[in-house]
Amino acid sequence: MTISDEVRARVRVQAQNRCGYCRSWQQYILGILEIEHIIPKARGGTDDEENLWLACSLCNNYKGTQTDALDPVTNTRVKLFNPRTQQWLQHFTWSEDGTEIMGLTDCGRATVIALKLNNKIAVTVRGQWVNAGWHPPEE
């Protein structure tokens, strides 16, 4: 099954044209935000709209086929953040300087590590966005 243009457009609107994980806006990144499968097809996910969201290529590539990860605080495996059904601000916050994503919950902490949300490239770019007054995004 392929994802129709209509579904792609609805997902883009629902996601407010930004990555569901690192919150990067389409207007600030090179490349088109990708339609990602919350439950990857390789792990039994479908092309149904309820399983789709937007992700930048970094987040989508780091996520790969992962659906869960280890929380470094509790040392337990937990499901990764689901941008369609969970609220970002309940699981994450921005560092004081606005360049790093901090996990607030087991799910948030595990997602930060699994998706490498604070990789060197992301933190460097966010620093420039902060300097330009574009970041962190208002929720």
XYZ file of C-alpha atoms in Angstrom, residues 18 22-25 94 134-139:
12
model
C 7.707 20.062 12.173
C 13.238 17.139 17.797
C 10.554 19.746 16.958
C 12.530 21.194 14.024
C 10.378 23.348 11.752
C 14.674 22.309 26.494
C 14.193 31.019 15.962
C 14.585 28.538 18.787
C 13.465 26.953 21.013
C 10.049 26.634 19.386
C 6.953 27.832 21.186
C 4.581 24.993 21.925
